[in-house]
Amino acid sequence: MFKGLKQIFSRSTGHNPNTPSYWDKLYQTEISGNVLRTDDKLSEIIDLFNTARSILDFGTGTGANVYKLSRMLSGKHFTLVDHSESAIEFARRMLPVDDKNAFEFATRLKDVENRKFDLIMLIEVLEHIRDYESLIESLWQMLEPDGILLISVPVKGWRDRNREHINKFTIASMFHLLRSYSKWVHISPRTYSKRSKRLSTAYFYIRK
């Protein structure tokens, strides 16, 4: 299935538009228009979250995915991290204050880097970050033993024309990257292109 795997790597483009100010403006537009980005497929992999008590959502944006998860789960401590202060402030206001789950917020990873988590999720994040390999290494060190690193990225390679996506991943390149951390790399289809019917995005998860 993965013949010639080592010859297929993730590639990066030159210009990076993903500045904090860029995303602040984007999230402010989403918030004012009440159009929040959510991953509708998370419910299909909810079993991954059931045994995790501490969950880090890195690149949480407006917190819409955590809000979605919090309605399906209880007894969890969610930590939301995003460099957009506008998005984090919105998430702080949106997420319920009750006894069902606990929520913590930060705009920098280093504010929580001494913590350990049962599950760390990055939903549509790595394609925006230049030094994604160093990020994965840092997050891997923040996992509890037997913890799960869950990643979702576009896997269209150079078919990915989104200017925000400075990294172009494929199934093979992600497999090769994560295989250096874990013997088993779990891959699950997420979305398909309506036009070509090819796989557009996929979930990957590894256990420490």
PDB file of C-alpha atoms in Angstrom:
ATOM      1  CA  MET A   1       0.000   0.000   0.000  1.00  0.00           C
ATOM      2  CA  PHE A   2       2.828   2.394   0.856  1.00  0.00           C
ATOM      3  CA  LYS A   3       5.324   1.392  -1.813  1.00  0.00           C
ATOM      4  CA  GLY A   4       8.031   3.994  -2.281  1.00  0.00           C
ATOM      5  CA  LEU A   5       7.009   5.622   0.970  1.00  0.00           C
ATOM      6  CA  LYS A   6      10.345   7.262   1.783  1.00  0.00           C
ATOM      7  CA  GLN A   7      10.404   9.077  -1.545  1.00  0.00           C
ATOM      8  CA  ILE A   8       7.166  10.928  -0.783  1.00  0.00           C
ATOM      9  CA  PHE A   9       7.618  13.762   1.679  1.00  0.00           C
ATOM     10  CA  SER A  10       5.681  16.778   2.886  1.00  0.00           C
ATOM     11  CA  ARG A  11       6.682  19.951   1.062  1.00  0.00           C
ATOM     12  CA  SER A  12       6.569  23.592   2.147  1.00  0.00           C
ATOM     13  CA  THR A  13       5.908  26.707   0.115  1.00  0.00           C
ATOM     14  CA  GLY A  14       7.871  29.924   0.542  1.00  0.00           C
ATOM     15  CA  HIS A  15       5.495  32.621   1.814  1.00  0.00           C
ATOM     16  CA  ASN A  16       3.645  32.148   5.100  1.00  0.00           C
ATOM     17  CA  PRO A  17       0.470  34.260   5.424  1.00  0.00           C
ATOM     18  CA  ASN A  18      -0.452  32.674   8.765  1.00  0.00           C
ATOM     19  CA  THR A  19       0.363  35.574  11.076  1.00  0.00           C
ATOM     20  CA  PRO A  20      -1.530  36.198  14.332  1.00  0.00           C
ATOM     21  CA  SER A  21      -3.022  39.392  12.864  1.00  0.00           C
ATOM     22  CA  TYR A  22      -4.232  37.503   9.770  1.00  0.00           C
ATOM     23  CA  TRP A  23      -6.030  34.913  11.870  1.00  0.00           C
ATOM     24  CA  ASP A  24      -7.362  37.515  14.293  1.00  0.00           C
ATOM     25  CA  LYS A  25      -9.120  39.245  11.398  1.00  0.00           C
ATOM     26  CA  LEU A  26     -10.377  35.946  10.004  1.00  0.00           C
ATOM     27  CA  TYR A  27     -11.804  34.824  13.343  1.00  0.00           C
ATOM     28  CA  GLN A  28     -13.373  38.226  13.978  1.00  0.00           C
ATOM     29  CA  THR A  29     -15.174  37.872  10.638  1.00  0.00           C
ATOM     30  CA  GLU A  30     -16.352  34.359  11.547  1.00  0.00           C
ATOM     31  CA  ILE A  31     -17.525  35.466  14.980  1.00  0.00           C
ATOM     32  CA  SER A  32     -19.396  38.517  13.709  1.00  0.00           C
ATOM     33  CA  GLY A  33     -21.039  36.415  11.004  1.00  0.00           C
ATOM     34  CA  ASN A  34     -21.756  33.560  13.432  1.00  0.00           C
ATOM     35  CA  VAL A  35     -20.046  31.127  11.031  1.00  0.00           C
ATOM     36  CA  LEU A  36     -17.739  28.938  13.103  1.00  0.00           C
ATOM     37  CA  ARG A  37     -15.483  26.201  11.747  1.00  0.00           C
ATOM     38  CA  THR A  38     -16.250  22.770  13.206  1.00  0.00           C
ATOM     39  CA  ASP A  39     -15.174  19.247  12.365  1.00  0.00           C
ATOM     40  CA  ASP A  40     -18.422  17.391  11.754  1.00  0.00           C
ATOM     41  CA  LYS A  41     -16.595  14.044  11.661  1.00  0.00           C
ATOM     42  CA  LEU A  42     -15.363  14.153  15.271  1.00  0.00           C
ATOM     43  CA  SER A  43     -18.435  12.277  16.464  1.00  0.00           C
ATOM     44  CA  GLU A  44     -17.300   9.317  14.351  1.00  0.00           C
ATOM     45  CA  ILE A  45     -14.073   8.964  16.360  1.00  0.00           C
ATOM     46  CA  ILE A  46     -15.506   9.900  19.760  1.00  0.00           C
ATOM     47  CA  ASP A  47     -14.266   6.607  21.241  1.00  0.00           C
ATOM     48  CA  LEU A  48     -10.726   8.019  21.191  1.00  0.00           C
ATOM     49  CA  PHE A  49     -11.812  10.659  23.705  1.00  0.00           C
ATOM     50  CA  ASN A  50     -13.735   8.445  26.122  1.00  0.00           C
ATOM     51  CA  THR A  51     -10.767   7.330  28.234  1.00  0.00           C
ATOM     52  CA  ALA A  52      -8.928  10.680  28.091  1.00  0.00           C
ATOM     53  CA  ARG A  53      -9.439  12.943  31.097  1.00  0.00           C
ATOM     54  CA  SER A  54      -7.092  15.762  30.009  1.00  0.00           C
ATOM     55  CA  ILE A  55      -7.383  17.005  26.421  1.00  0.00           C
ATOM     56  CA  LEU A  56      -5.302  19.687  24.682  1.00  0.00           C
ATOM     57  CA  ASP A  57      -6.711  21.281  21.536  1.00  0.00           C
ATOM     58  CA  PHE A  58      -3.790  23.076  19.899  1.00  0.00           C
ATOM     59  CA  GLY A  59      -4.861  25.577  17.247  1.00  0.00           C
ATOM     60  CA  THR A  60      -8.359  25.552  18.693  1.00  0.00           C
ATOM     61  CA  GLY A  61      -9.493  28.705  16.884  1.00  0.00           C
ATOM     62  CA  THR A  62     -12.869  29.766  18.275  1.00  0.00           C
ATOM     63  CA  GLY A  63     -13.137  26.576  20.320  1.00  0.00           C
ATOM     64  CA  ALA A  64     -16.004  25.265  18.212  1.00  0.00           C
ATOM     65  CA  ASN A  65     -14.623  21.717  18.156  1.00  0.00           C
ATOM     66  CA  VAL A  66     -14.198  21.664  21.931  1.00  0.00           C
ATOM     67  CA  TYR A  67     -17.739  22.983  22.301  1.00  0.00           C
ATOM     68  CA  LYS A  68     -18.945  20.137  20.080  1.00  0.00           C
ATOM     69  CA  LEU A  69     -16.984  17.557  22.081  1.00  0.00           C
ATOM     70  CA  SER A  70     -18.099  18.969  25.428  1.00  0.00           C
ATOM     71  CA  ARG A  71     -21.712  18.287  24.498  1.00  0.00           C
ATOM     72  CA  MET A  72     -20.871  14.597  23.980  1.00  0.00           C
ATOM     73  CA  LEU A  73     -18.424  14.074  26.860  1.00  0.00           C
ATOM     74  CA  SER A  74     -18.261  14.676  30.600  1.00  0.00           C
ATOM     75  CA  GLY A  75     -15.567  14.625  33.264  1.00  0.00           C
ATOM     76  CA  LYS A  76     -12.967  16.117  30.911  1.00  0.00           C
ATOM     77  CA  HIS A  77     -10.449  18.913  31.402  1.00  0.00           C
ATOM     78  CA  PHE A  78     -10.026  20.734  28.089  1.00  0.00           C
ATOM     79  CA  THR A  79      -7.074  23.058  27.473  1.00  0.00           C
ATOM     80  CA  LEU A  80      -7.536  25.327  24.457  1.00  0.00           C
ATOM     81  CA  VAL A  81      -4.504  27.000  22.847  1.00  0.00           C
ATOM     82  CA  ASP A  82      -4.508  29.428  19.927  1.00  0.00           C
ATOM     83  CA  HIS A  83      -2.341  32.430  19.070  1.00  0.00           C
ATOM     84  CA  SER A  84      -5.434  34.494  18.215  1.00  0.00           C
ATOM     85  CA  GLU A  85      -6.504  36.434  21.297  1.00  0.00           C
ATOM     86  CA  SER A  86      -9.847  37.240  19.647  1.00  0.00           C
ATOM     87  CA  ALA A  87     -10.589  33.554  19.100  1.00  0.00           C
ATOM     88  CA  ILE A  88      -9.560  32.531  22.620  1.00  0.00           C
ATOM     89  CA  GLU A  89     -11.651  35.295  24.178  1.00  0.00           C
ATOM     90  CA  PHE A  90     -14.657  34.152  22.157  1.00  0.00           C
ATOM     91  CA  ALA A  91     -14.074  30.530  23.217  1.00  0.00           C
ATOM     92  CA  ARG A  92     -13.898  31.631  26.841  1.00  0.00           C
ATOM     93  CA  ARG A  93     -17.311  33.283  26.527  1.00  0.00           C
ATOM     94  CA  MET A  94     -18.887  30.489  24.485  1.00  0.00           C
ATOM     95  CA  LEU A  95     -17.952  27.433  26.519  1.00  0.00           C
ATOM     96  CA  PRO A  96     -20.336  26.649  29.390  1.00  0.00           C
ATOM     97  CA  VAL A  97     -19.399  27.145  33.017  1.00  0.00           C
ATOM     98  CA  ASP A  98     -20.812  24.049  34.705  1.00  0.00           C
ATOM     99  CA  ASP A  99     -19.819  20.885  36.544  1.00  0.00           C
ATOM    100  CA  LYS A 100     -19.805  18.705  33.430  1.00  0.00           C
ATOM    101  CA  ASN A 101     -16.351  19.648  32.075  1.00  0.00           C
ATOM    102  CA  ALA A 102     -13.531  22.075  32.905  1.00  0.00           C
ATOM    103  CA  PHE A 103     -11.892  24.497  30.471  1.00  0.00           C
ATOM    104  CA  GLU A 104      -8.541  26.292  30.428  1.00  0.00           C
ATOM    105  CA  PHE A 105      -7.312  28.820  27.866  1.00  0.00           C
ATOM    106  CA  ALA A 106      -3.915  30.011  26.594  1.00  0.00           C
ATOM    107  CA  THR A 107      -2.488  31.915  23.630  1.00  0.00           C
ATOM    108  CA  ARG A 108       0.965  30.298  23.808  1.00  0.00           C
ATOM    109  CA  LEU A 109       1.976  26.655  23.964  1.00  0.00           C
ATOM    110  CA  LYS A 110       4.777  27.466  26.391  1.00  0.00           C
ATOM    111  CA  ASP A 111       2.149  28.511  28.941  1.00  0.00           C
ATOM    112  CA  VAL A 112       1.137  24.854  29.260  1.00  0.00           C
ATOM    113  CA  GLU A 113       4.247  23.016  28.021  1.00  0.00           C
ATOM    114  CA  ASN A 114       5.060  21.627  31.475  1.00  0.00           C
ATOM    115  CA  ARG A 115       1.707  19.846  31.626  1.00  0.00           C
ATOM    116  CA  LYS A 116       0.884  16.298  30.559  1.00  0.00           C
ATOM    117  CA  PHE A 117      -2.211  15.319  28.578  1.00  0.00           C
ATOM    118  CA  ASP A 118      -4.052  12.103  27.792  1.00  0.00           C
ATOM    119  CA  LEU A 119      -4.983  13.309  24.307  1.00  0.00           C
ATOM    120  CA  ILE A 120      -3.629  16.119  22.144  1.00  0.00           C
ATOM    121  CA  MET A 121      -5.546  17.115  19.030  1.00  0.00           C
ATOM    122  CA  LEU A 122      -4.562  19.255  16.046  1.00  0.00           C
ATOM    123  CA  ILE A 123      -7.473  19.628  13.662  1.00  0.00           C
ATOM    124  CA  GLU A 124      -6.429  21.271  10.385  1.00  0.00           C
ATOM    125  CA  VAL A 125      -3.396  22.934  11.981  1.00  0.00           C
ATOM    126  CA  LEU A 126      -0.099  21.484  10.699  1.00  0.00           C
ATOM    127  CA  GLU A 127      -0.616  22.741   7.157  1.00  0.00           C
ATOM    128  CA  HIS A 128      -0.373  26.310   8.514  1.00  0.00           C
ATOM    129  CA  ILE A 129       2.813  25.953  10.591  1.00  0.00           C
ATOM    130  CA  ARG A 130       6.301  26.245   9.142  1.00  0.00           C
ATOM    131  CA  ASP A 131       8.224  24.203  11.719  1.00  0.00           C
ATOM    132  CA  TYR A 132       5.598  21.505  12.131  1.00  0.00           C
ATOM    133  CA  GLU A 133       8.137  18.768  12.894  1.00  0.00           C
ATOM    134  CA  SER A 134       9.412  20.614  15.971  1.00  0.00           C
ATOM    135  CA  LEU A 135       5.828  21.214  17.053  1.00  0.00           C
ATOM    136  CA  ILE A 136       5.001  17.509  16.870  1.00  0.00           C
ATOM    137  CA  GLU A 137       8.129  16.707  18.877  1.00  0.00           C
ATOM    138  CA  SER A 138       7.111  19.204  21.589  1.00  0.00           C
ATOM    139  CA  LEU A 139       3.560  17.886  21.763  1.00  0.00           C
ATOM    140  CA  TRP A 140       4.768  14.289  21.878  1.00  0.00           C
ATOM    141  CA  GLN A 141       6.755  15.132  25.013  1.00  0.00           C
ATOM    142  CA  MET A 142       3.579  16.552  26.579  1.00  0.00           C
ATOM    143  CA  LEU A 143       1.657  13.287  26.242  1.00  0.00           C
ATOM    144  CA  GLU A 144       1.056  10.970  29.165  1.00  0.00           C
ATOM    145  CA  PRO A 145       2.208   7.354  28.723  1.00  0.00           C
ATOM    146  CA  ASP A 146      -0.344   5.632  26.475  1.00  0.00           C
ATOM    147  CA  GLY A 147      -1.600   9.093  25.439  1.00  0.00           C
ATOM    148  CA  ILE A 148      -2.965   9.789  21.961  1.00  0.00           C
ATOM    149  CA  LEU A 149      -1.802  12.347  19.400  1.00  0.00           C
ATOM    150  CA  LEU A 150      -4.668  13.016  16.976  1.00  0.00           C
ATOM    151  CA  ILE A 151      -4.005  14.983  13.786  1.00  0.00           C
ATOM    152  CA  SER A 152      -6.185  15.960  10.851  1.00  0.00           C
ATOM    153  CA  VAL A 153      -4.636  17.496   7.722  1.00  0.00           C
ATOM    154  CA  PRO A 154      -5.364  17.897   4.008  1.00  0.00           C
ATOM    155  CA  VAL A 155      -3.688  15.068   2.077  1.00  0.00           C
ATOM    156  CA  LYS A 156      -3.895  16.449  -1.446  1.00  0.00           C
ATOM    157  CA  GLY A 157      -0.171  17.124  -1.888  1.00  0.00           C
ATOM    158  CA  TRP A 158       0.421  19.683  -4.637  1.00  0.00           C
ATOM    159  CA  ARG A 159      -3.276  19.539  -5.545  1.00  0.00           C
ATOM    160  CA  ASP A 160      -3.802  21.648  -2.431  1.00  0.00           C
ATOM    161  CA  ARG A 161      -4.079  25.225  -3.739  1.00  0.00           C
ATOM    162  CA  ASN A 162      -5.115  26.920  -0.490  1.00  0.00           C
ATOM    163  CA  ARG A 163      -2.706  29.835   0.061  1.00  0.00           C
ATOM    164  CA  GLU A 164      -2.981  29.386   3.832  1.00  0.00           C
ATOM    165  CA  HIS A 165      -1.557  25.868   3.524  1.00  0.00           C
ATOM    166  CA  ILE A 166       2.195  26.336   3.442  1.00  0.00           C
ATOM    167  CA  ASN A 167       2.751  22.588   3.947  1.00  0.00           C
ATOM    168  CA  LYS A 168       1.470  20.093   1.390  1.00  0.00           C
ATOM    169  CA  PHE A 169       0.873  16.661   2.911  1.00  0.00           C
ATOM    170  CA  THR A 170      -0.005  13.270   1.501  1.00  0.00           C
ATOM    171  CA  ILE A 171      -1.098  10.068   3.233  1.00  0.00           C
ATOM    172  CA  ALA A 172       2.402   8.689   2.689  1.00  0.00           C
ATOM    173  CA  SER A 173       4.258  11.745   3.995  1.00  0.00           C
ATOM    174  CA  MET A 174       2.192  11.842   7.188  1.00  0.00           C
ATOM    175  CA  PHE A 175       2.628   8.114   7.693  1.00  0.00           C
ATOM    176  CA  HIS A 176       6.387   8.470   7.303  1.00  0.00           C
ATOM    177  CA  LEU A 177       6.472  11.401   9.755  1.00  0.00           C
ATOM    178  CA  LEU A 178       4.429   9.715  12.483  1.00  0.00           C
ATOM    179  CA  ARG A 179       5.991   6.289  12.027  1.00  0.00           C
ATOM    180  CA  SER A 180       9.149   7.672  13.649  1.00  0.00           C
ATOM    181  CA  TYR A 181       7.168   8.076  16.896  1.00  0.00           C
ATOM    182  CA  SER A 182       5.029   4.974  17.008  1.00  0.00           C
ATOM    183  CA  LYS A 183       5.039   1.485  15.557  1.00  0.00           C
ATOM    184  CA  TRP A 184       1.364   1.814  14.638  1.00  0.00           C
ATOM    185  CA  VAL A 185      -0.042   4.770  12.701  1.00  0.00           C
ATOM    186  CA  HIS A 186      -3.823   4.728  12.480  1.00  0.00           C
ATOM    187  CA  ILE A 187      -5.306   6.414   9.408  1.00  0.00           C
ATOM    188  CA  SER A 188      -8.972   7.204   8.828  1.00  0.00           C
ATOM    189  CA  PRO A 189     -10.537   9.016   5.837  1.00  0.00           C
ATOM    190  CA  ARG A 190     -12.195  12.309   6.751  1.00  0.00           C
ATOM    191  CA  THR A 191     -13.442  14.079   3.612  1.00  0.00           C
ATOM    192  CA  TYR A 192     -13.406  13.537  -0.150  1.00  0.00           C
ATOM    193  CA  SER A 193     -13.297  16.019  -3.020  1.00  0.00           C
ATOM    194  CA  LYS A 194     -16.745  16.530  -4.524  1.00  0.00           C
ATOM    195  CA  ARG A 195     -15.198  17.013  -7.951  1.00  0.00           C
ATOM    196  CA  SER A 196     -12.486  14.346  -8.173  1.00  0.00           C
ATOM    197  CA  LYS A 197     -13.817  11.987  -5.463  1.00  0.00           C
ATOM    198  CA  ARG A 198     -10.246  11.734  -4.177  1.00  0.00           C
ATOM    199  CA  LEU A 199      -9.445  11.789  -0.474  1.00  0.00           C
ATOM    200  CA  SER A 200      -9.076  15.416   0.656  1.00  0.00           C
ATOM    201  CA  THR A 201      -8.413  15.222   4.386  1.00  0.00           C
ATOM    202  CA  ALA A 202      -7.635  12.398   6.783  1.00  0.00           C
ATOM    203  CA  TYR A 203      -7.228  11.677  10.474  1.00  0.00           C
ATOM    204  CA  PHE A 204      -4.014  10.204  11.813  1.00  0.00           C
ATOM    205  CA  TYR A 205      -3.460   9.098  15.371  1.00  0.00           C
ATOM    206  CA  ILE A 206      -0.639   7.460  17.263  1.00  0.00           C
ATOM    207  CA  ARG A 207      -0.378   6.226  20.824  1.00  0.00           C
ATOM    208  CA  LYS A 208       2.640   6.905  23.025  1.00  0.00           C
TER     209      LYS A 208
END
